Amino acid sequence: MRIDSIELCHVAMPLIYPWRTAYGEDANGESVLVRLRSGEWEAWGESAPLAAPCYSPEWAGGVFHVLKEWLAPAILGQEIASGEQLQARLAHFKGNPFAKGALDTAWWALDALRRGLPLHRALGATRDAVPVGADFGIMDSIADLLAAIRQAIEDGFPRVKLKFRPGWDLDMLRAVRREFPRQVFHIDCNSGYRLADLEMFRRIDDLNLAMIEQPLAHDDLVDHAKLQAAIRTPVCLDESITSVERMRHAVELKSCRYVNIKPGRVGGFTAAVAIHDICRQAGIPCWVGGMLESAVGARLCVALAMLDNFTYPADIFPSSRFYRRDLGTPELTLTRAADGTPQVAAPDVPGIGAQPDPELLTALCRQRAILE
Ligand code: MG
């Protein structure tokens, strides 16, 4: 299909509560939405790298500029027949996976729409719904956290993820395990530790966690392999997996036993599906992670999560978790499986069945550009 026009919107979406992690605090979810048009068809993609370069080296304002100056002009007016062709047109630009992911997710959504296919079918999925987990950032007190976890368990969430950083670490985790001895938990360190903290990770082995997510540096594979060899708890990589090549290296080095795949972080669906397939081949289960996307970006994640090697419950949240009014419409809501487990369902409509609300998009837009 020929790419006739590309619209870019850098948005800041006010969160109900600040999102606190090992790298800091976010008051807004910042993302870049991309509208691709081909003839009479148009579809949206989204990439949500956050406001500051603290999760990864990319940030929403930078992604907007890289797209506007370099990546979008490279595909405007071009015939692009596949995700591989799109990536080939962008390959001479180094890195910048979140920026590439904005175009790549939009291309896949547009292609699915034109073919009359739901996006998850176009990606190769056979499921229509998958379970989701609960996820808690750093709170004001351990009592607040325990109350929130109790509610999540009552609501039937199959696993609970806890943000973990110096000062909100072993004492918190021991208190949680004492209170909830049988629940499935894992922690996300957001690259807040070093291999010198090995003794602390050895002590975590006694707490029977499902995994430790991204304990070490955001761009490391080697020290993660050393840590994984020294502890029983599986290591899960998030920040470190930014491309298909990085995934191949992680398998070779034995850096992890789980992978969290986010379409933006790896450069879009073309790479996300390839990484999913490499992991399946290597016997590494995956799960889909979330950033602070609108309901448009969250539905892109929902579509990806339907692939069959995503066997650990996803980090995909209903709109009401973060936003008073979601920029994406319709809002994303959770449904329940027959056994009551909270889940997300992929709609049986061409594409993703969602787009930004035009008025809200204008209100929340920090920068906008149209290339045609
Ligand atoms: Mg993470």
mmCIF file of C-alpha atoms and ligand atoms in Angstrom:
data_model
loop_
_atom_site.group_PDB
_atom_site.id
_atom_site.type_symbol
_atom_site.label_atom_id
_atom_site.label_comp_id
_atom_site.label_asym_id
_atom_site.label_seq_id
_atom_site.Cartn_x
_atom_site.Cartn_y
_atom_site.Cartn_z
ATOM 1 C CA MET A 1 0.000 0.000 0.000
ATOM 2 C CA ARG A 2 1.108 3.556 -0.703
ATOM 3 C CA ILE A 3 1.521 5.832 2.326
ATOM 4 C CA ASP A 4 -0.306 9.021 1.265
ATOM 5 C CA SER A 5 -0.131 11.012 4.502
ATOM 6 C CA ILE A 6 1.256 10.777 8.023
ATOM 7 C CA GLU A 7 -0.029 12.754 11.002
ATOM 8 C CA LEU A 8 2.013 12.933 14.213
ATOM 9 C CA CYS A 9 0.643 14.009 17.616
ATOM 10 C CA HIS A 10 2.740 14.266 20.771
ATOM 11 C CA VAL A 11 0.236 14.147 23.641
ATOM 12 C CA ALA A 12 0.430 14.523 27.433
ATOM 13 C CA MET A 13 -2.427 12.712 29.174
ATOM 14 C CA PRO A 14 -2.993 13.653 32.860
ATOM 15 C CA LEU A 15 -2.909 10.606 35.155
ATOM 16 C CA ILE A 16 -5.352 10.238 38.047
ATOM 17 C CA TYR A 17 -2.389 9.419 40.352
ATOM 18 C CA PRO A 18 1.347 9.898 39.707
ATOM 19 C CA TRP A 19 3.062 6.651 38.558
ATOM 20 C CA ARG A 20 6.078 5.935 40.803
ATOM 21 C CA THR A 21 8.870 3.533 39.822
ATOM 22 C CA ALA A 22 12.595 3.047 40.412
ATOM 23 C CA TYR A 23 13.359 5.797 37.853
ATOM 24 C CA GLY A 24 11.030 8.469 39.223
ATOM 25 C CA GLU A 25 7.498 9.766 39.037
ATOM 26 C CA ASP A 26 5.221 10.535 36.068
ATOM 27 C CA ALA A 27 2.271 12.962 36.366
ATOM 28 C CA ASN A 28 1.253 12.508 32.702
ATOM 29 C CA GLY A 29 1.295 9.633 30.288
ATOM 30 C CA GLU A 30 3.169 11.004 27.265
ATOM 31 C CA SER A 31 2.955 9.315 23.926
ATOM 32 C CA VAL A 32 3.128 9.929 20.198
ATOM 33 C CA LEU A 33 0.151 8.910 18.108
ATOM 34 C CA VAL A 34 0.584 8.375 14.376
ATOM 35 C CA ARG A 35 -2.187 8.371 11.766
ATOM 36 C CA LEU A 36 -1.287 6.693 8.475
ATOM 37 C CA ARG A 37 -3.523 7.201 5.452
ATOM 38 C CA SER A 38 -3.544 5.149 2.251
ATOM 39 C CA GLY A 39 -6.256 6.094 -0.247
ATOM 40 C CA GLU A 40 -9.589 5.927 1.584
ATOM 41 C CA TRP A 41 -8.114 4.003 4.543
ATOM 42 C CA GLU A 42 -6.570 5.378 7.707
ATOM 43 C CA ALA A 43 -5.431 3.890 11.016
ATOM 44 C CA TRP A 44 -3.639 4.934 14.193
ATOM 45 C CA GLY A 45 -0.521 3.655 15.890
ATOM 46 C CA GLU A 46 0.897 4.746 19.243
ATOM 47 C CA SER A 47 4.223 4.648 21.005
ATOM 48 C CA ALA A 48 4.445 5.662 24.676
ATOM 49 C CA PRO A 49 8.072 6.133 25.789
ATOM 50 C CA LEU A 50 7.101 8.424 28.744
ATOM 51 C CA ALA A 51 7.889 12.114 29.266
ATOM 52 C CA ALA A 52 11.597 11.840 30.142
ATOM 53 C CA PRO A 53 14.388 9.500 28.970
ATOM 54 C CA CYS A 54 14.343 7.552 32.271
ATOM 55 C CA TYR A 55 12.785 4.213 31.262
ATOM 56 C CA SER A 56 14.848 4.064 28.059
ATOM 57 C CA PRO A 57 17.016 6.613 26.183
ATOM 58 C CA GLU A 58 13.927 7.734 24.206
ATOM 59 C CA TRP A 59 11.290 10.236 25.320
ATOM 60 C CA ALA A 60 8.014 11.428 23.792
ATOM 61 C CA GLY A 61 9.271 14.854 22.638
ATOM 62 C CA GLY A 62 12.349 13.270 21.057
ATOM 63 C CA VAL A 63 10.296 10.539 19.377
ATOM 64 C CA PHE A 64 8.061 13.221 17.833
ATOM 65 C CA HIS A 65 11.061 15.036 16.339
ATOM 66 C CA VAL A 66 12.809 11.899 15.074
ATOM 67 C CA LEU A 67 9.556 10.891 13.383
ATOM 68 C CA LYS A 68 8.961 14.329 11.888
ATOM 69 C CA GLU A 69 12.492 14.989 10.640
ATOM 70 C CA TRP A 70 13.666 11.534 9.590
ATOM 71 C CA LEU A 71 11.447 8.467 9.861
ATOM 72 C CA ALA A 72 8.106 9.710 8.486
ATOM 73 C CA PRO A 73 9.705 11.363 5.398
ATOM 74 C CA ALA A 74 11.451 8.029 4.649
ATOM 75 C CA ILE A 75 8.126 6.211 4.161
ATOM 76 C CA LEU A 76 5.857 9.027 2.906
ATOM 77 C CA GLY A 77 4.727 8.358 -0.675
ATOM 78 C CA GLN A 78 6.302 4.885 -0.632
ATOM 79 C CA GLU A 79 4.641 1.573 -1.491
ATOM 80 C CA ILE A 80 5.029 -0.642 1.567
ATOM 81 C CA ALA A 81 3.754 -4.201 1.313
ATOM 82 C CA SER A 82 4.904 -5.676 4.631
ATOM 83 C CA GLY A 83 6.239 -4.890 8.082
ATOM 84 C CA GLU A 84 9.661 -6.095 6.885
ATOM 85 C CA GLN A 85 9.592 -3.585 4.008
ATOM 86 C CA LEU A 86 8.679 -0.803 6.430
ATOM 87 C CA GLN A 87 11.561 -1.743 8.739
ATOM 88 C CA ALA A 88 13.953 -1.981 5.767
ATOM 89 C CA ARG A 89 13.098 1.625 4.803
ATOM 90 C CA LEU A 90 13.977 2.712 8.367
ATOM 91 C CA ALA A 91 16.970 0.434 8.930
ATOM 92 C CA HIS A 92 19.666 3.032 8.167
ATOM 93 C CA PHE A 93 18.414 5.111 11.117
ATOM 94 C CA LYS A 94 20.118 3.643 14.162
ATOM 95 C CA GLY A 95 18.194 2.723 17.312
ATOM 96 C CA ASN A 96 15.067 4.762 18.119
ATOM 97 C CA PRO A 97 12.790 1.722 18.504
ATOM 98 C CA PHE A 98 9.922 3.666 20.125
ATOM 99 C CA ALA A 99 9.889 6.077 17.172
ATOM 100 C CA LYS A 100 9.979 3.220 14.650
ATOM 101 C CA GLY A 101 7.299 1.422 16.693
ATOM 102 C CA ALA A 102 4.849 4.295 16.234
ATOM 103 C CA LEU A 103 4.989 3.878 12.424
ATOM 104 C CA ASP A 104 5.178 0.091 12.501
ATOM 105 C CA THR A 105 2.118 -0.357 14.749
ATOM 106 C CA ALA A 106 0.150 2.096 12.585
ATOM 107 C CA TRP A 107 1.195 0.230 9.415
ATOM 108 C CA TRP A 108 -0.016 -3.111 10.836
ATOM 109 C CA ALA A 109 -3.310 -1.579 12.036
ATOM 110 C CA LEU A 110 -3.867 -0.007 8.603
ATOM 111 C CA ASP A 111 -2.982 -3.187 6.722
ATOM 112 C CA ALA A 112 -5.343 -5.251 8.914
ATOM 113 C CA LEU A 113 -8.138 -2.724 8.341
ATOM 114 C CA ARG A 114 -7.686 -2.802 4.541
ATOM 115 C CA ARG A 115 -7.721 -6.591 4.557
ATOM 116 C CA GLY A 116 -10.872 -6.631 6.735
ATOM 117 C CA LEU A 117 -9.021 -8.523 9.481
ATOM 118 C CA PRO A 118 -8.899 -7.914 13.240
ATOM 119 C CA LEU A 119 -5.314 -6.869 14.036
ATOM 120 C CA HIS A 120 -4.673 -9.889 16.282
ATOM 121 C CA ARG A 121 -5.566 -12.214 13.360
ATOM 122 C CA ALA A 122 -3.260 -10.265 11.028
ATOM 123 C CA LEU A 123 -0.470 -10.808 13.601
ATOM 124 C CA GLY A 124 -1.160 -14.555 13.551
ATOM 125 C CA ALA A 125 -3.128 -15.052 16.779
ATOM 126 C CA THR A 126 -5.808 -17.679 17.246
ATOM 127 C CA ARG A 127 -7.056 -16.595 20.717
ATOM 128 C CA ASP A 128 -9.568 -13.804 21.367
ATOM 129 C CA ALA A 129 -9.022 -13.188 25.108
ATOM 130 C CA VAL A 130 -6.150 -13.549 27.613
ATOM 131 C CA PRO A 131 -5.841 -13.057 31.396
ATOM 132 C CA VAL A 132 -4.288 -9.897 32.833
ATOM 133 C CA GLY A 133 -2.434 -9.240 36.086
ATOM 134 C CA ALA A 134 -2.514 -6.473 38.683
ATOM 135 C CA ASP A 135 0.409 -4.073 39.037
ATOM 136 C CA PHE A 136 1.252 -1.728 41.913
ATOM 137 C CA GLY A 137 3.732 1.154 41.902
ATOM 138 C CA ILE A 138 5.486 2.513 44.982
ATOM 139 C CA MET A 139 2.890 3.612 47.535
ATOM 140 C CA ASP A 140 2.843 5.887 50.584
ATOM 141 C CA SER A 141 2.877 2.943 53.005
ATOM 142 C CA ILE A 142 3.077 -0.852 53.140
ATOM 143 C CA ALA A 143 -0.406 -0.864 54.738
ATOM 144 C CA ASP A 144 -1.781 0.891 51.619
ATOM 145 C CA LEU A 145 -0.051 -1.667 49.408
ATOM 146 C CA LEU A 146 -1.385 -4.656 51.393
ATOM 147 C CA ALA A 147 -4.927 -3.263 51.139
ATOM 148 C CA ALA A 148 -4.555 -2.811 47.368
ATOM 149 C CA ILE A 149 -3.201 -6.354 46.940
ATOM 150 C CA ARG A 150 -6.045 -7.804 49.036
ATOM 151 C CA GLN A 151 -8.529 -6.097 46.725
ATOM 152 C CA ALA A 152 -6.715 -7.396 43.612
ATOM 153 C CA ILE A 153 -6.792 -10.962 44.950
ATOM 154 C CA GLU A 154 -10.508 -10.635 45.772
ATOM 155 C CA ASP A 155 -11.019 -9.376 42.215
ATOM 156 C CA GLY A 156 -9.461 -12.611 40.928
ATOM 157 C CA PHE A 157 -6.204 -11.301 39.394
ATOM 158 C CA PRO A 158 -4.012 -14.357 38.751
ATOM 159 C CA ARG A 159 -0.750 -12.570 39.551
ATOM 160 C CA VAL A 160 0.412 -9.323 41.146
ATOM 161 C CA LYS A 161 3.449 -7.297 40.060
ATOM 162 C CA LEU A 162 5.185 -4.982 42.526
ATOM 163 C CA LYS A 163 7.521 -2.136 41.687
ATOM 164 C CA PHE A 164 10.751 -2.545 43.685
ATOM 165 C CA ARG A 165 13.487 0.007 44.383
ATOM 166 C CA PRO A 166 15.972 0.873 47.153
ATOM 167 C CA GLY A 167 13.871 1.883 50.182
ATOM 168 C CA TRP A 168 10.838 -0.063 48.895
ATOM 169 C CA ASP A 169 12.444 -3.459 48.746
ATOM 170 C CA LEU A 170 13.001 -6.508 50.970
ATOM 171 C CA ASP A 171 10.988 -5.299 53.968
ATOM 172 C CA MET A 172 8.062 -4.517 51.691
ATOM 173 C CA LEU A 173 8.375 -7.849 49.905
ATOM 174 C CA ARG A 174 8.602 -9.879 53.128
ATOM 175 C CA ALA A 175 5.528 -8.111 54.523
ATOM 176 C CA VAL A 176 3.618 -8.913 51.314
ATOM 177 C CA ARG A 177 4.687 -12.582 51.307
ATOM 178 C CA ARG A 178 3.816 -12.966 54.997
ATOM 179 C CA GLU A 179 0.317 -11.599 54.377
ATOM 180 C CA PHE A 180 -0.316 -13.512 51.125
ATOM 181 C CA PRO A 181 1.652 -16.786 51.251
ATOM 182 C CA ARG A 182 0.120 -18.425 48.157
ATOM 183 C CA GLN A 183 -0.465 -15.583 45.653
ATOM 184 C CA VAL A 184 1.722 -15.380 42.506
ATOM 185 C CA PHE A 185 3.935 -12.277 42.751
ATOM 186 C CA HIS A 186 6.792 -10.833 40.778
ATOM 187 C CA ILE A 187 8.841 -7.682 41.211
ATOM 188 C CA ASP A 188 9.936 -5.101 38.635
ATOM 189 C CA CYS A 189 13.198 -3.322 39.487
ATOM 190 C CA ASN A 190 13.257 -1.065 36.377
ATOM 191 C CA SER A 191 17.049 -1.459 36.185
ATOM 192 C CA GLY A 192 17.554 -0.048 39.697
ATOM 193 C CA TYR A 193 20.287 -2.504 40.865
ATOM 194 C CA ARG A 194 23.780 -3.790 40.003
ATOM 195 C CA LEU A 195 25.451 -7.176 40.142
ATOM 196 C CA ALA A 196 26.997 -6.037 43.455
ATOM 197 C CA ASP A 197 23.481 -6.493 44.916
ATOM 198 C CA LEU A 198 23.649 -10.262 44.313
ATOM 199 C CA GLU A 199 23.257 -11.102 48.029
ATOM 200 C CA MET A 200 19.919 -9.274 48.145
ATOM 201 C CA PHE A 201 18.699 -11.221 45.096
ATOM 202 C CA ARG A 202 19.796 -14.483 46.751
ATOM 203 C CA ARG A 203 17.600 -13.597 49.741
ATOM 204 C CA ILE A 204 14.691 -12.968 47.371
ATOM 205 C CA ASP A 205 15.022 -16.606 46.250
ATOM 206 C CA ASP A 206 13.393 -17.592 49.568
ATOM 207 C CA LEU A 207 10.260 -15.580 48.767
ATOM 208 C CA ASN A 208 9.147 -17.799 45.892
ATOM 209 C CA LEU A 209 8.530 -15.132 43.254
ATOM 210 C CA ALA A 210 7.453 -15.941 39.697
ATOM 211 C CA MET A 211 10.282 -13.742 38.367
ATOM 212 C CA ILE A 212 12.452 -10.677 38.927
ATOM 213 C CA GLU A 213 11.904 -8.193 36.120
ATOM 214 C CA GLN A 214 14.827 -6.102 34.816
ATOM 215 C CA PRO A 215 16.955 -6.104 37.977
ATOM 216 C CA LEU A 216 20.105 -4.655 36.343
ATOM 217 C CA ALA A 217 21.061 -1.920 33.873
ATOM 218 C CA HIS A 218 18.652 -1.028 31.067
ATOM 219 C CA ASP A 219 21.129 -1.983 28.336
ATOM 220 C CA ASP A 220 22.750 -5.010 29.975
ATOM 221 C CA LEU A 221 22.661 -8.681 28.956
ATOM 222 C CA VAL A 222 25.966 -9.982 30.375
ATOM 223 C CA ASP A 223 25.470 -9.199 34.077
ATOM 224 C CA HIS A 224 21.886 -10.461 33.851
ATOM 225 C CA ALA A 225 23.294 -13.787 32.610
ATOM 226 C CA LYS A 226 25.653 -13.895 35.620
ATOM 227 C CA LEU A 227 22.797 -13.062 37.991
ATOM 228 C CA GLN A 228 20.499 -15.667 36.407
ATOM 229 C CA ALA A 229 23.200 -18.316 36.842
ATOM 230 C CA ALA A 230 23.548 -17.385 40.540
ATOM 231 C CA ILE A 231 19.871 -17.378 41.641
ATOM 232 C CA ARG A 232 16.906 -19.756 41.360
ATOM 233 C CA THR A 233 14.228 -17.139 40.660
ATOM 234 C CA PRO A 234 13.760 -16.564 36.922
ATOM 235 C CA VAL A 235 15.053 -13.257 35.566
ATOM 236 C CA CYS A 236 12.705 -11.458 33.164
ATOM 237 C CA LEU A 237 14.087 -8.887 30.739
ATOM 238 C CA ASP A 238 12.136 -5.776 29.790
ATOM 239 C CA GLU A 239 14.272 -2.662 29.124
ATOM 240 C CA SER A 240 17.233 -4.696 27.789
ATOM 241 C CA ILE A 241 15.306 -6.243 24.869
ATOM 242 C CA THR A 242 15.126 -3.481 22.263
ATOM 243 C CA SER A 243 15.488 -5.476 19.029
ATOM 244 C CA VAL A 244 15.452 -8.929 17.482
ATOM 245 C CA GLU A 245 19.266 -9.017 17.612
ATOM 246 C CA ARG A 246 19.301 -8.202 21.341
ATOM 247 C CA MET A 247 16.858 -11.071 21.888
ATOM 248 C CA ARG A 248 19.083 -13.485 19.983
ATOM 249 C CA HIS A 249 22.022 -12.403 22.152
ATOM 250 C CA ALA A 250 19.970 -12.815 25.362
ATOM 251 C CA VAL A 251 19.110 -16.393 24.356
ATOM 252 C CA GLU A 252 22.739 -17.168 23.548
ATOM 253 C CA LEU A 253 24.000 -15.671 26.817
ATOM 254 C CA LYS A 254 21.131 -17.192 28.897
ATOM 255 C CA SER A 255 20.374 -13.737 30.289
ATOM 256 C CA CYS A 256 16.742 -14.509 31.223
ATOM 257 C CA ARG A 257 13.988 -17.098 31.562
ATOM 258 C CA TYR A 258 11.100 -14.750 30.750
ATOM 259 C CA VAL A 259 10.663 -11.787 28.400
ATOM 260 C CA ASN A 260 8.295 -8.862 28.687
ATOM 261 C CA ILE A 261 7.527 -7.647 25.155
ATOM 262 C CA LYS A 262 6.237 -4.121 24.554
ATOM 263 C CA PRO A 263 5.603 -3.281 20.905
ATOM 264 C CA GLY A 264 7.008 0.261 21.258
ATOM 265 C CA ARG A 265 10.214 -0.738 23.036
ATOM 266 C CA VAL A 266 11.232 -3.244 20.339
ATOM 267 C CA GLY A 267 10.359 -1.086 17.293
ATOM 268 C CA GLY A 268 6.802 -2.269 16.604
ATOM 269 C CA PHE A 269 4.926 -5.460 15.769
ATOM 270 C CA THR A 270 7.325 -6.655 13.079
ATOM 271 C CA ALA A 271 10.055 -7.084 15.716
ATOM 272 C CA ALA A 272 7.639 -8.029 18.522
ATOM 273 C CA VAL A 273 6.321 -11.042 16.582
ATOM 274 C CA ALA A 274 9.870 -12.098 15.603
ATOM 275 C CA ILE A 275 11.015 -11.857 19.251
ATOM 276 C CA HIS A 276 7.937 -13.816 20.376
ATOM 277 C CA ASP A 277 8.848 -16.557 17.873
ATOM 278 C CA ILE A 278 12.533 -16.661 18.916
ATOM 279 C CA CYS A 279 11.454 -17.013 22.547
ATOM 280 C CA ARG A 280 8.992 -19.808 21.755
ATOM 281 C CA GLN A 281 11.765 -21.643 19.900
ATOM 282 C CA ALA A 282 14.085 -21.189 22.912
ATOM 283 C CA GLY A 283 11.463 -22.291 25.467
ATOM 284 C CA ILE A 284 11.210 -18.805 26.981
ATOM 285 C CA PRO A 285 7.639 -17.772 27.898
ATOM 286 C CA CYS A 286 6.648 -14.149 27.266
ATOM 287 C CA TRP A 287 4.096 -11.642 28.455
ATOM 288 C CA VAL A 288 2.959 -8.287 27.120
ATOM 289 C CA GLY A 289 3.915 -5.234 29.145
ATOM 290 C CA GLY A 290 2.303 -1.814 29.177
ATOM 291 C CA MET A 291 3.585 1.737 29.276
ATOM 292 C CA LEU A 292 1.097 4.546 29.968
ATOM 293 C CA GLU A 293 -0.705 4.279 26.632
ATOM 294 C CA SER A 294 -4.104 5.614 25.667
ATOM 295 C CA ALA A 295 -6.799 3.059 24.859
ATOM 296 C CA VAL A 296 -5.458 3.135 21.269
ATOM 297 C CA GLY A 297 -1.991 1.949 22.320
ATOM 298 C CA ALA A 298 -3.474 -0.434 24.886
ATOM 299 C CA ARG A 299 -5.560 -2.099 22.151
ATOM 300 C CA LEU A 300 -2.408 -2.531 20.059
ATOM 301 C CA CYS A 301 -0.954 -4.377 23.069
ATOM 302 C CA VAL A 302 -4.160 -6.428 23.430
ATOM 303 C CA ALA A 303 -3.841 -7.614 19.819
ATOM 304 C CA LEU A 304 -0.211 -8.676 20.339
ATOM 305 C CA ALA A 305 -1.024 -10.443 23.632
ATOM 306 C CA MET A 306 -3.247 -12.942 21.792
ATOM 307 C CA LEU A 307 -0.189 -14.752 20.301
ATOM 308 C CA ASP A 308 0.296 -18.170 21.835
ATOM 309 C CA ASN A 309 3.683 -17.840 23.603
ATOM 310 C CA PHE A 310 2.324 -15.027 25.807
ATOM 311 C CA THR A 311 1.561 -17.425 28.644
ATOM 312 C CA TYR A 312 2.085 -15.201 31.721
ATOM 313 C CA PRO A 313 -0.752 -12.710 32.433
ATOM 314 C CA ALA A 314 -0.302 -9.362 30.660
ATOM 315 C CA ASP A 315 0.191 -5.850 32.040
ATOM 316 C CA ILE A 316 -2.753 -4.296 30.229
ATOM 317 C CA PHE A 317 -5.029 -2.040 32.240
ATOM 318 C CA PRO A 318 -8.538 -0.660 31.853
ATOM 319 C CA SER A 319 -8.727 3.048 30.963
ATOM 320 C CA SER A 320 -10.196 3.812 34.414
ATOM 321 C CA ARG A 321 -6.964 2.669 36.099
ATOM 322 C CA PHE A 322 -4.995 5.697 34.872
ATOM 323 C CA TYR A 323 -7.290 8.213 33.215
ATOM 324 C CA ARG A 324 -10.452 10.116 34.167
ATOM 325 C CA ARG A 325 -11.165 10.340 30.462
ATOM 326 C CA ASP A 326 -9.118 8.203 28.098
ATOM 327 C CA LEU A 327 -7.847 9.845 24.914
ATOM 328 C CA GLY A 328 -8.701 6.621 23.078
ATOM 329 C CA THR A 329 -12.288 5.780 22.333
ATOM 330 C CA PRO A 330 -13.996 3.493 23.133
ATOM 331 C CA GLU A 331 -12.352 3.141 26.540
ATOM 332 C CA LEU A 332 -10.683 -0.186 27.312
ATOM 333 C CA THR A 333 -12.491 -2.298 29.911
ATOM 334 C CA LEU A 334 -11.673 -5.704 31.367
ATOM 335 C CA THR A 335 -13.988 -8.673 30.920
ATOM 336 C CA ARG A 336 -14.027 -11.949 32.863
ATOM 337 C CA ALA A 337 -13.212 -15.476 31.765
ATOM 338 C CA ALA A 338 -15.676 -18.277 32.608
ATOM 339 C CA ASP A 339 -13.774 -18.888 35.885
ATOM 340 C CA GLY A 340 -13.955 -15.183 36.823
ATOM 341 C CA THR A 341 -10.342 -14.276 35.963
ATOM 342 C CA PRO A 342 -10.015 -10.682 34.689
ATOM 343 C CA GLN A 343 -9.051 -10.652 31.017
ATOM 344 C CA VAL A 344 -8.763 -8.455 27.945
ATOM 345 C CA ALA A 345 -10.596 -9.428 24.780
ATOM 346 C CA ALA A 346 -9.620 -8.559 21.210
ATOM 347 C CA PRO A 347 -12.661 -7.324 19.286
ATOM 348 C CA ASP A 348 -13.844 -9.149 16.173
ATOM 349 C CA VAL A 349 -13.700 -6.032 13.980
ATOM 350 C CA PRO A 350 -11.242 -5.037 11.239
ATOM 351 C CA GLY A 351 -8.159 -3.259 12.672
ATOM 352 C CA ILE A 352 -8.311 -2.457 16.411
ATOM 353 C CA GLY A 353 -11.767 -0.847 16.660
ATOM 354 C CA ALA A 354 -10.483 2.303 18.438
ATOM 355 C CA GLN A 355 -9.157 5.774 17.655
ATOM 356 C CA PRO A 356 -8.353 8.997 19.518
ATOM 357 C CA ASP A 357 -11.267 11.228 20.470
ATOM 358 C CA PRO A 358 -10.732 14.205 18.085
ATOM 359 C CA GLU A 359 -11.572 16.951 20.634
ATOM 360 C CA LEU A 360 -9.508 15.411 23.399
ATOM 361 C CA LEU A 361 -6.628 14.873 20.984
ATOM 362 C CA THR A 362 -6.589 18.590 20.166
ATOM 363 C CA ALA A 363 -6.804 19.486 23.859
ATOM 364 C CA LEU A 364 -3.964 17.186 24.944
ATOM 365 C CA CYS A 365 -1.675 17.697 21.933
ATOM 366 C CA ARG A 366 1.680 19.362 22.668
ATOM 367 C CA GLN A 367 3.016 19.152 19.131
ATOM 368 C CA ARG A 368 1.364 18.153 15.883
ATOM 369 C CA ALA A 369 2.609 17.706 12.317
ATOM 370 C CA ILE A 370 1.047 16.486 9.081
ATOM 371 C CA LEU A 371 3.212 15.205 6.235
ATOM 372 C CA GLU A 372 1.535 14.706 2.848
HETATM 373 MG MG MG B 1 9.110 -3.447 33.480
#
